[in-house]
mmCIF file with all atom_site columns, N, CA and C in Angstrom:
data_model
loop_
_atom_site.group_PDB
_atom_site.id
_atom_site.type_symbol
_atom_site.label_atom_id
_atom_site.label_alt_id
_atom_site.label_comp_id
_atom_site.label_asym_id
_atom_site.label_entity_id
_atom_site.label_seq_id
_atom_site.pdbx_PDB_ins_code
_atom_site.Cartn_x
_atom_site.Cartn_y
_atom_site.Cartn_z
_atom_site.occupancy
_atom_site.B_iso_or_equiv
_atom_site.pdbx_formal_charge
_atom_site.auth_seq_id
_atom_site.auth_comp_id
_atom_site.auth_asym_id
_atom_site.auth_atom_id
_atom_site.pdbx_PDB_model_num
ATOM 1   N N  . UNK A 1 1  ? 0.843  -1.183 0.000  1.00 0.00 ? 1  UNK A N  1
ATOM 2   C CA . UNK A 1 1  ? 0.000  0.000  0.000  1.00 0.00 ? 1  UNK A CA 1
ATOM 3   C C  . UNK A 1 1  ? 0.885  1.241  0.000  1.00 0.00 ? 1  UNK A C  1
ATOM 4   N N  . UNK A 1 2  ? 0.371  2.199  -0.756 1.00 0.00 ? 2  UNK A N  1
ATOM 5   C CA . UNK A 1 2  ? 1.170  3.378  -0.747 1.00 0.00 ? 2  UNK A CA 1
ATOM 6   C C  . UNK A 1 2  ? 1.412  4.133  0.629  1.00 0.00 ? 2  UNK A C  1
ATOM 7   N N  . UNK A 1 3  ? 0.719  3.992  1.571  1.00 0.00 ? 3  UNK A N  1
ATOM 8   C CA . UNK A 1 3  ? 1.078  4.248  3.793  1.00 0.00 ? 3  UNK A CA 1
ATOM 9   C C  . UNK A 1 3  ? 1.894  3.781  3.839  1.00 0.00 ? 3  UNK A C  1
ATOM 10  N N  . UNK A 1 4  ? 2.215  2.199  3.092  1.00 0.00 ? 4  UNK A N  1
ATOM 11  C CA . UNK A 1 4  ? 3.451  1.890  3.830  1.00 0.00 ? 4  UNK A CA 1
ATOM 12  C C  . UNK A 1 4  ? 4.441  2.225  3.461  1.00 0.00 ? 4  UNK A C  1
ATOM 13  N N  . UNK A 1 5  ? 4.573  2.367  2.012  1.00 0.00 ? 5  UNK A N  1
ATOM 14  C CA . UNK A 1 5  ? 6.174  2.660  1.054  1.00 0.00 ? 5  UNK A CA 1
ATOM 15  C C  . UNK A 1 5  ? 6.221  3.951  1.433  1.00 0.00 ? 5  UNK A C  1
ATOM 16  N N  . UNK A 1 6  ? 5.556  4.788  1.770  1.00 0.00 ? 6  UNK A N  1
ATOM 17  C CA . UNK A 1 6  ? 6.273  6.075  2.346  1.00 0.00 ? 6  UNK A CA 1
ATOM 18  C C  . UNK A 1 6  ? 7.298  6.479  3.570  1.00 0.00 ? 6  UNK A C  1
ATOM 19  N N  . UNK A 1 7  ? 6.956  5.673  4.203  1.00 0.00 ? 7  UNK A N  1
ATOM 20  C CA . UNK A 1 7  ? 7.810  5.804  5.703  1.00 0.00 ? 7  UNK A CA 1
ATOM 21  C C  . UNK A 1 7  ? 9.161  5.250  5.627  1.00 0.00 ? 7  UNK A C  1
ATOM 22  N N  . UNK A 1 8  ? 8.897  3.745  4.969  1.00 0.00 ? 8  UNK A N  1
ATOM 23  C CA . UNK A 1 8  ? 10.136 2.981  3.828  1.00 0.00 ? 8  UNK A CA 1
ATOM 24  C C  . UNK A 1 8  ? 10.889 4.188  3.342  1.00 0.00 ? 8  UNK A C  1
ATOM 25  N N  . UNK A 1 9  ? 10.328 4.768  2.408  1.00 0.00 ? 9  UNK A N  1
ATOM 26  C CA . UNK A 1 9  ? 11.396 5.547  1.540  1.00 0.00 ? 9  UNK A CA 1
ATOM 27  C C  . UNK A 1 9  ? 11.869 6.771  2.278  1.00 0.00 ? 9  UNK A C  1
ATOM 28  N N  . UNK A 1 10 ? 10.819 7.567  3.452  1.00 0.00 ? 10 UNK A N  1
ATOM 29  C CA . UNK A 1 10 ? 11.830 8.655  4.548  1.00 0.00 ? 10 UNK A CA 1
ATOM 30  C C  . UNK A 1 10 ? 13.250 8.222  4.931  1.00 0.00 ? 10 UNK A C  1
ATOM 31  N N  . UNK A 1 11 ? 12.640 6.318  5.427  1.00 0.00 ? 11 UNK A N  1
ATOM 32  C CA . UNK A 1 11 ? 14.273 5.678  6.483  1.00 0.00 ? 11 UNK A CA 1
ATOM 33  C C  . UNK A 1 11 ? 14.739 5.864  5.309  1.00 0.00 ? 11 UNK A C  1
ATOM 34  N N  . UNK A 1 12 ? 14.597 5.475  4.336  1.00 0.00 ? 12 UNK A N  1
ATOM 35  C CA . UNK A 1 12 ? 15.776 4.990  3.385  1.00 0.00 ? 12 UNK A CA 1
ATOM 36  C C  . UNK A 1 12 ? 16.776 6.496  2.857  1.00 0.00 ? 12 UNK A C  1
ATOM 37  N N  . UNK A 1 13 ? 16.114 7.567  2.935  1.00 0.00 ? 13 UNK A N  1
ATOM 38  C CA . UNK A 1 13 ? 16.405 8.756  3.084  1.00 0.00 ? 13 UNK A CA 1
ATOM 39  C C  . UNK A 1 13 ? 17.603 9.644  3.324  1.00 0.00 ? 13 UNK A C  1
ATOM 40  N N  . UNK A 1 14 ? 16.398 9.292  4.669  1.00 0.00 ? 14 UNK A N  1
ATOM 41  C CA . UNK A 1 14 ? 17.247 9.936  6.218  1.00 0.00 ? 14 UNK A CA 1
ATOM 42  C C  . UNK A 1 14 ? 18.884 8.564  6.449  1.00 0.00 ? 14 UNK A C  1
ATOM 43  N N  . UNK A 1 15 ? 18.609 7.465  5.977  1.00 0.00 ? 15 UNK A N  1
ATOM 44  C CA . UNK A 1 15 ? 19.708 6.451  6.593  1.00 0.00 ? 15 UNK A CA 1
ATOM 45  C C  . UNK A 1 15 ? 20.786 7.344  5.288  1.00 0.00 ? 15 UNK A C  1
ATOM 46  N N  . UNK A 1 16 ? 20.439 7.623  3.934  1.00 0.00 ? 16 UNK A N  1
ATOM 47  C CA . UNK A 1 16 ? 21.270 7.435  2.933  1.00 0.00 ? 16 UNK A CA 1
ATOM 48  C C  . UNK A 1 16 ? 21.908 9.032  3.627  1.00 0.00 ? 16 UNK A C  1
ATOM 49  N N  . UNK A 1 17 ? 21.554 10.222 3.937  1.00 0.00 ? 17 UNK A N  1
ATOM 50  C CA . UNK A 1 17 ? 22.075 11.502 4.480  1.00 0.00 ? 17 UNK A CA 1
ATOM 51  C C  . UNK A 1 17 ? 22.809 11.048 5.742  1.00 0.00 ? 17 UNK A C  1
ATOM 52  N N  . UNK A 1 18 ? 22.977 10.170 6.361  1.00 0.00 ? 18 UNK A N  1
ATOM 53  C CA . UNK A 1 18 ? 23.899 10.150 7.571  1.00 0.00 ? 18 UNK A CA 1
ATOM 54  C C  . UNK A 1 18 ? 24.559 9.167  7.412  1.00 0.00 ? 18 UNK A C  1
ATOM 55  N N  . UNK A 1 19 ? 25.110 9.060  6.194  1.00 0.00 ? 19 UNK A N  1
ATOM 56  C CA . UNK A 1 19 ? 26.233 8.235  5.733  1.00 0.00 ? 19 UNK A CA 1
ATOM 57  C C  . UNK A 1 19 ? 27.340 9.323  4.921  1.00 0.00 ? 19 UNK A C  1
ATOM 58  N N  . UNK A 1 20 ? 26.016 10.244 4.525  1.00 0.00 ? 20 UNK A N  1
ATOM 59  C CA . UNK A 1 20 ? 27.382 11.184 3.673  1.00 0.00 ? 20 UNK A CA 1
ATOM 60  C C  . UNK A 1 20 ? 28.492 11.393 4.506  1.00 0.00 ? 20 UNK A C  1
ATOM 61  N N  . UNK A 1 21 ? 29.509 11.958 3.580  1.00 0.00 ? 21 UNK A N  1
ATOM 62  C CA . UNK A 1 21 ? 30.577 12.244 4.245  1.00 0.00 ? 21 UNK A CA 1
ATOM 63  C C  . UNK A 1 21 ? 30.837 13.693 4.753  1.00 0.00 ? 21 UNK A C  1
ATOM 64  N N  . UNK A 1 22 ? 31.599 13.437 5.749  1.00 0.00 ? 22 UNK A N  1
ATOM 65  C CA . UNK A 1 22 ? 31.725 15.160 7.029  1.00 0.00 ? 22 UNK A CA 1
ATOM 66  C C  . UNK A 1 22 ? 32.147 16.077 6.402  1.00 0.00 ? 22 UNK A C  1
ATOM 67  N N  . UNK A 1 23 ? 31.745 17.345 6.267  1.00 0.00 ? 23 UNK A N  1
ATOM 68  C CA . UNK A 1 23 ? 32.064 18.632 6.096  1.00 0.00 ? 23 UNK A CA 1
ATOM 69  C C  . UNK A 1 23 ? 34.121 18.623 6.049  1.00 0.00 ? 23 UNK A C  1
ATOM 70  N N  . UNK A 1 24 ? 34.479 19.173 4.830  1.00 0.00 ? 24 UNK A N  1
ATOM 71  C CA . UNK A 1 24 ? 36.092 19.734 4.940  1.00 0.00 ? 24 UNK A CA 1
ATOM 72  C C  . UNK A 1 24 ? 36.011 20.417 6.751  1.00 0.00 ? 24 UNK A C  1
ATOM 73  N N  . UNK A 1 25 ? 37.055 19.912 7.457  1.00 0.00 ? 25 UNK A N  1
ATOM 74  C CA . UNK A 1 25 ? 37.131 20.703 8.581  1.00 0.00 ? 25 UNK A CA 1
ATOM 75  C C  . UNK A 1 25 ? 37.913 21.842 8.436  1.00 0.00 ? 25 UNK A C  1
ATOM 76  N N  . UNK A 1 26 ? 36.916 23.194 9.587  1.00 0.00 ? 26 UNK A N  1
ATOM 77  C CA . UNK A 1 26 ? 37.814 24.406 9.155  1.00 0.00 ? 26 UNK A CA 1
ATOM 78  C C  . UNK A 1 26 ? 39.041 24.098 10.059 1.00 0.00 ? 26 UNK A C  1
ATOM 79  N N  . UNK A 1 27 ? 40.151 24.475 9.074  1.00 0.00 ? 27 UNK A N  1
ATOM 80  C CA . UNK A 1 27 ? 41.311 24.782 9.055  1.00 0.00 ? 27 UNK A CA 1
ATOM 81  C C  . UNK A 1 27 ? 42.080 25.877 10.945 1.00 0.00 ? 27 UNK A C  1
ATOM 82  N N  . UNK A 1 28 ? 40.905 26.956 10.068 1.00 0.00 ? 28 UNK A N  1
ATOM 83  C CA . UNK A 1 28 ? 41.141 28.327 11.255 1.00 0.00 ? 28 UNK A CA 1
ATOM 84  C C  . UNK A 1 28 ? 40.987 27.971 12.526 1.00 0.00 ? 28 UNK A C  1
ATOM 85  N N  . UNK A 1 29 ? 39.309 26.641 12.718 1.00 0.00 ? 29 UNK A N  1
ATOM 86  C CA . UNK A 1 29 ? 38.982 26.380 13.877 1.00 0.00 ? 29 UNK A CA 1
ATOM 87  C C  . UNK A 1 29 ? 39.989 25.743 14.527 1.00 0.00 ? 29 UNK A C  1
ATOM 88  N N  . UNK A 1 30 ? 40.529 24.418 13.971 1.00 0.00 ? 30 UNK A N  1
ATOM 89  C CA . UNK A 1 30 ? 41.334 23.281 14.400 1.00 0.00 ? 30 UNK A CA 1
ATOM 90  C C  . UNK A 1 30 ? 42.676 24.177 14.830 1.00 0.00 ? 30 UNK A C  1
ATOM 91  N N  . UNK A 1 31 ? 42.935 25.002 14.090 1.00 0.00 ? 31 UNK A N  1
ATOM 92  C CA . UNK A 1 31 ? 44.706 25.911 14.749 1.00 0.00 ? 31 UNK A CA 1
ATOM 93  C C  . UNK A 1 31 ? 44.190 26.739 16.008 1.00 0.00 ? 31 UNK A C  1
ATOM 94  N N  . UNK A 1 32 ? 43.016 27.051 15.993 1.00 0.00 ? 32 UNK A N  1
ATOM 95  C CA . UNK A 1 32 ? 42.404 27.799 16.664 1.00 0.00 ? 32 UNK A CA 1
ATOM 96  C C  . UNK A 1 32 ? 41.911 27.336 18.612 1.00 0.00 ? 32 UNK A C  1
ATOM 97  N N  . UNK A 1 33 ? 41.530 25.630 18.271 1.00 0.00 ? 33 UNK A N  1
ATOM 98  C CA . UNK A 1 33 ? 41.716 24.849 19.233 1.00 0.00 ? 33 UNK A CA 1
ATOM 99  C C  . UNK A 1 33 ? 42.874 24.562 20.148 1.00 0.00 ? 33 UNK A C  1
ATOM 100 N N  . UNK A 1 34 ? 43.645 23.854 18.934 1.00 0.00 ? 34 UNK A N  1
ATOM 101 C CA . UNK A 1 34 ? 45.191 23.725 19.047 1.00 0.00 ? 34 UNK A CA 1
ATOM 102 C C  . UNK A 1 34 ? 45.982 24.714 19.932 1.00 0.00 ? 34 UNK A C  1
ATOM 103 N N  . UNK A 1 35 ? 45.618 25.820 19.393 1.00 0.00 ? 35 UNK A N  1
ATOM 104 C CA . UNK A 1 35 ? 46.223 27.012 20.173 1.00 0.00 ? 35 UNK A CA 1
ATOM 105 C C  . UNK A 1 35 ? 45.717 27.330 21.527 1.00 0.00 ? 35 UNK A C  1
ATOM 106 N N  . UNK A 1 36 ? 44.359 27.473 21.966 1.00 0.00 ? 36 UNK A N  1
ATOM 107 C CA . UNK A 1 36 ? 44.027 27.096 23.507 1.00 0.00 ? 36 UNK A CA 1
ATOM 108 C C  . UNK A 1 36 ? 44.398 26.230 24.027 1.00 0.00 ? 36 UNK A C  1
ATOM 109 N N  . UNK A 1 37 ? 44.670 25.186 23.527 1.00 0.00 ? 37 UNK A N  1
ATOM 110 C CA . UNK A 1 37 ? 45.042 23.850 23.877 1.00 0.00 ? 37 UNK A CA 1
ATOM 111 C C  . UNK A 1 37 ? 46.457 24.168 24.391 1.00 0.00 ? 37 UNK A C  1
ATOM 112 N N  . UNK A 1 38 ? 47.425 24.572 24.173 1.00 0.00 ? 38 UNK A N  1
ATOM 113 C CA . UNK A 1 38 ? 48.654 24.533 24.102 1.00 0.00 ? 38 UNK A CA 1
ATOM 114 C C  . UNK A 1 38 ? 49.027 25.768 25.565 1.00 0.00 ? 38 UNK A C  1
ATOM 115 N N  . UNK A 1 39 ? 47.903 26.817 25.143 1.00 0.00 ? 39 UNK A N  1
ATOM 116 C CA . UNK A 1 39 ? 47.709 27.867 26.258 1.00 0.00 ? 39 UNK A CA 1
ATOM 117 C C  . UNK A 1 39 ? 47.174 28.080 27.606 1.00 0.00 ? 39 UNK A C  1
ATOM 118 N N  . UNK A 1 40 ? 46.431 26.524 27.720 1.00 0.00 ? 40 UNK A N  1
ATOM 119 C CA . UNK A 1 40 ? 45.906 26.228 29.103 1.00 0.00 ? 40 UNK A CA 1
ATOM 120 C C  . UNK A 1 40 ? 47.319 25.203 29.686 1.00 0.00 ? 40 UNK A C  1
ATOM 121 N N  . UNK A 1 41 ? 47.310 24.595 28.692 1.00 0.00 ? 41 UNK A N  1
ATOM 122 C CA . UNK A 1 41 ? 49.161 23.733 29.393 1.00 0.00 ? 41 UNK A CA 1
ATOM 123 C C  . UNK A 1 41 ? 49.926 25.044 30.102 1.00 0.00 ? 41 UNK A C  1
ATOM 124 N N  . UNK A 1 42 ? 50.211 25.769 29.229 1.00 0.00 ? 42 UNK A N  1
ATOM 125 C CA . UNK A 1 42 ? 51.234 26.859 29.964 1.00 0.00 ? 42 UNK A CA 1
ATOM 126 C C  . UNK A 1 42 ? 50.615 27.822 31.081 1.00 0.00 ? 42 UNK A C  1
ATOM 127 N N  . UNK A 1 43 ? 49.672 27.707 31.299 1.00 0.00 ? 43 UNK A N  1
ATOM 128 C CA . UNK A 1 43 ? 48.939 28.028 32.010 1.00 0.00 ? 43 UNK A CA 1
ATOM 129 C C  . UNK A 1 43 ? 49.374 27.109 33.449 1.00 0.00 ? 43 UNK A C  1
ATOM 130 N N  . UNK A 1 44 ? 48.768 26.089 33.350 1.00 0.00 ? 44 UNK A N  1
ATOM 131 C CA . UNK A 1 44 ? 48.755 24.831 34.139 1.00 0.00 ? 44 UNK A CA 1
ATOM 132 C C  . UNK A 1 44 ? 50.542 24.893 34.737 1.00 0.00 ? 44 UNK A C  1
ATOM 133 N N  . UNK A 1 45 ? 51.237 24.969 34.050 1.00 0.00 ? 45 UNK A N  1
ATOM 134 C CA . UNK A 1 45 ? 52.633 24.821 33.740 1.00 0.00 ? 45 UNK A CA 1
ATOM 135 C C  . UNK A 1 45 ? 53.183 25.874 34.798 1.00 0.00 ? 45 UNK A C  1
ATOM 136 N N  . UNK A 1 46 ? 53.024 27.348 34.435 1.00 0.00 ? 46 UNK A N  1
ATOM 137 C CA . UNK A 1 46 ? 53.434 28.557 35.087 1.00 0.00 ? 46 UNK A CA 1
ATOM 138 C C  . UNK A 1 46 ? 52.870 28.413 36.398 1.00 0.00 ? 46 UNK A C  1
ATOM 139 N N  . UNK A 1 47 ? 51.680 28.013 36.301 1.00 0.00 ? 47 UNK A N  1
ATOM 140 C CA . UNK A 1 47 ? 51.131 27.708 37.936 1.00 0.00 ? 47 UNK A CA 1
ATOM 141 C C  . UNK A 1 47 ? 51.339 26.769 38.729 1.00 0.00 ? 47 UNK A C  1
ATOM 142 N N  . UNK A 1 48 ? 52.213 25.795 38.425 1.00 0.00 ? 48 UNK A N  1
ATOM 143 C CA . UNK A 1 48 ? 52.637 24.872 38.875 1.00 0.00 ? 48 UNK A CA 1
ATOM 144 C C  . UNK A 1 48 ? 54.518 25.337 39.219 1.00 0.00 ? 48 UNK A C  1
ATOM 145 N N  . UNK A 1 49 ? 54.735 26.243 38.293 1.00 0.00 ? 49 UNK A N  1
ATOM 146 C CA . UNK A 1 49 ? 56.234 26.705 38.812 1.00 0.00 ? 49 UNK A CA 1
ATOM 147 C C  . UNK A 1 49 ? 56.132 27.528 39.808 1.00 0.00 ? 49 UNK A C  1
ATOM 148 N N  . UNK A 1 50 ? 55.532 28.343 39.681 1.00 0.00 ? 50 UNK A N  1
ATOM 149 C CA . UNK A 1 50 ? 54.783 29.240 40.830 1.00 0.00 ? 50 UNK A CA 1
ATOM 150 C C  . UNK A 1 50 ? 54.689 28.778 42.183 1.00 0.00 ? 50 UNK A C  1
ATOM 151 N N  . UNK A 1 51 ? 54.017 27.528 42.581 1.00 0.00 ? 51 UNK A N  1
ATOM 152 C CA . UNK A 1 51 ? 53.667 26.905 43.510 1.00 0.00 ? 51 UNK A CA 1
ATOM 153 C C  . UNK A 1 51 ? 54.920 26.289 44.041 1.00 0.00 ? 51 UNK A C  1
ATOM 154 N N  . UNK A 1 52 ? 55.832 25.749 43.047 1.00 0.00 ? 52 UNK A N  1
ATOM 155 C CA . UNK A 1 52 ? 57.284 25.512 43.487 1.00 0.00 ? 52 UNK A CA 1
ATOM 156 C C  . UNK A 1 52 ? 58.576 26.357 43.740 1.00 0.00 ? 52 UNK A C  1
ATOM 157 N N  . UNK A 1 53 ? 57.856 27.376 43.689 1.00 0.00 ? 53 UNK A N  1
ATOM 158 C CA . UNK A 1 53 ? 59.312 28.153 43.511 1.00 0.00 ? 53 UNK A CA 1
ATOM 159 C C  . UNK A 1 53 ? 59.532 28.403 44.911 1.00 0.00 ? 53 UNK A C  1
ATOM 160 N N  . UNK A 1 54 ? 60.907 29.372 44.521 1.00 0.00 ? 54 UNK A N  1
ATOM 161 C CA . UNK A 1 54 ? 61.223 29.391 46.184 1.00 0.00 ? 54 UNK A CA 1
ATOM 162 C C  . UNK A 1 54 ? 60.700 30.992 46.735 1.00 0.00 ? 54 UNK A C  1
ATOM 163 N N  . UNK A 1 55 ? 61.350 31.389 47.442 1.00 0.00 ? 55 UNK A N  1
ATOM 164 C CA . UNK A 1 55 ? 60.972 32.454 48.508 1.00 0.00 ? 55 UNK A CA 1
ATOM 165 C C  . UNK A 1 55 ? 60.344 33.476 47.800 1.00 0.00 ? 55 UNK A C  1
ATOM 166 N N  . UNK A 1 56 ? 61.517 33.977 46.668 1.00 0.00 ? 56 UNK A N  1
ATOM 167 C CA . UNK A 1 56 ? 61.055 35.172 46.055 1.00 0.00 ? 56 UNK A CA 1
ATOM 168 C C  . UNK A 1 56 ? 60.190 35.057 44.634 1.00 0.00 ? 56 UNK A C  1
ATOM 169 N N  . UNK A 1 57 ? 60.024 33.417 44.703 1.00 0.00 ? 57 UNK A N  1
ATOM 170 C CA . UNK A 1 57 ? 59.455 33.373 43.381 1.00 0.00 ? 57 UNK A CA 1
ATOM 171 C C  . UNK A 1 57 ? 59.776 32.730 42.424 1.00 0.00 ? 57 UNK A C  1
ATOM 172 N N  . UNK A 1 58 ? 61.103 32.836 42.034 1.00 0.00 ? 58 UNK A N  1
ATOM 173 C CA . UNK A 1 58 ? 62.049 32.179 41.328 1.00 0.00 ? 58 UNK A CA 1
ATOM 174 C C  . UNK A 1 58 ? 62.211 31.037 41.650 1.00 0.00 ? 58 UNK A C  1
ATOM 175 N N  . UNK A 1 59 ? 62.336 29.841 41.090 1.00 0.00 ? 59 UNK A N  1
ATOM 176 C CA . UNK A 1 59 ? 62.577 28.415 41.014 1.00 0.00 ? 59 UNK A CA 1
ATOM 177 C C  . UNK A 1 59 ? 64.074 28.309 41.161 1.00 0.00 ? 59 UNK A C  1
ATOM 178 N N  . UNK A 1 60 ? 64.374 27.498 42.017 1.00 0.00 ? 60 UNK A N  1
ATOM 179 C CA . UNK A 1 60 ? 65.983 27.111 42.975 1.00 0.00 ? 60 UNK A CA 1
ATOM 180 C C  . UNK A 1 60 ? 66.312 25.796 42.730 1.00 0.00 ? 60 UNK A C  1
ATOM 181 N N  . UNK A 1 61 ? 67.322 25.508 41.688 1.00 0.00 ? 61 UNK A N  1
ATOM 182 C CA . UNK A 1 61 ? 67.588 24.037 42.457 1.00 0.00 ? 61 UNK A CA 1
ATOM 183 C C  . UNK A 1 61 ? 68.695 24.123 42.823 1.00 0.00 ? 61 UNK A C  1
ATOM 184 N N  . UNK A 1 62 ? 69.241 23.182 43.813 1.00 0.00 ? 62 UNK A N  1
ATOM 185 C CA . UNK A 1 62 ? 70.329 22.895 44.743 1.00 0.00 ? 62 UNK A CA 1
ATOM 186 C C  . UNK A 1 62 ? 70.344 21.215 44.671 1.00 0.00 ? 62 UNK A C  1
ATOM 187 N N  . UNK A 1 63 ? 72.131 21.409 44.123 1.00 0.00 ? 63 UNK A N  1
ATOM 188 C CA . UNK A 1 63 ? 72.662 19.731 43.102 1.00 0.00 ? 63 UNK A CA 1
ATOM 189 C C  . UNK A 1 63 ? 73.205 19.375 44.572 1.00 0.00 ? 63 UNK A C  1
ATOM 190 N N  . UNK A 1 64 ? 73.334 17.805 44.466 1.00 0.00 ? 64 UNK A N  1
ATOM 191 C CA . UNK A 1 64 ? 73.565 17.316 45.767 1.00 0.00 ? 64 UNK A CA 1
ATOM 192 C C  . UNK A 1 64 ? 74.679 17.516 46.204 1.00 0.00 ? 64 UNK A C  1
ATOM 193 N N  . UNK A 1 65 ? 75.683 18.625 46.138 1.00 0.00 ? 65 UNK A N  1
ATOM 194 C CA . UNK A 1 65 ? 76.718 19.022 46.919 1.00 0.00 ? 65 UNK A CA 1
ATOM 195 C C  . UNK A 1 65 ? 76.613 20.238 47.304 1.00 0.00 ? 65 UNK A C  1
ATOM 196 N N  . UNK A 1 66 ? 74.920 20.429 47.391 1.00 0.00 ? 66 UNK A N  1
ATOM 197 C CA . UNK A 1 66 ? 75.096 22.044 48.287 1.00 0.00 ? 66 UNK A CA 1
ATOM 198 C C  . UNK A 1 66 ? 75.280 23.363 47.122 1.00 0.00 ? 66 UNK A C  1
ATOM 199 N N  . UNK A 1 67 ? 75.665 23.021 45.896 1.00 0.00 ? 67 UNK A N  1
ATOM 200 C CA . UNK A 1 67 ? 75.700 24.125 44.944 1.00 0.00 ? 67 UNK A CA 1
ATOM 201 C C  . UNK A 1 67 ? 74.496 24.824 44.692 1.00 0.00 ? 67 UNK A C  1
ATOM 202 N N  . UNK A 1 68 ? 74.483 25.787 44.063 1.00 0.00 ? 68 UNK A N  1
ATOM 203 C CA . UNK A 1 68 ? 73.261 26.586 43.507 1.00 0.00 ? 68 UNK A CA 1
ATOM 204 C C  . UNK A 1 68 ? 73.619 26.126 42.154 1.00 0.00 ? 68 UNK A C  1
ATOM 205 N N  . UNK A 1 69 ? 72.370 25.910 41.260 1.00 0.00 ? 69 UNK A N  1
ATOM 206 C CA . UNK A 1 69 ? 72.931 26.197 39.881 1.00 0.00 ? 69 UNK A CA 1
ATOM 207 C C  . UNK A 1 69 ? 72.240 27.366 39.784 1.00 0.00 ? 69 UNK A C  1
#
């Protein structure tokens, strides 16, 4: 009956559009990610030297004979 072949041919449709293939990705976005991405590390990073450093701020190490480097 023609009720039924209609709903048939929507799935068949809708299944054949979500097979196409994905949009070219933008370029701008992905460098654009990338680049926050890279800027919350140093973020993370500086605040973590921060938390280690010594008195005045500055990061100290001392080699196991008592030297400063």
């Amino acid at each position: 009956s023609p009720l039924v072949e209609r709903p048939l041919l929507a799935t068949t449709v809708r299944a054949s559009q979500a097979h196409q293939q994905p949009e070219t990705p933008d370029w701008r976005m992905t460098l654009k990610t990338i680049r926050n991405g890279v800027h919350k590390i140093d973020m993370y990073l500086n605040a973590a030297l921060d938390l280690l450093g010594g008195e005045d701020g500055r990061c100290h190490f001392m080699c196991g004979d008592g030297n400063d480097s």
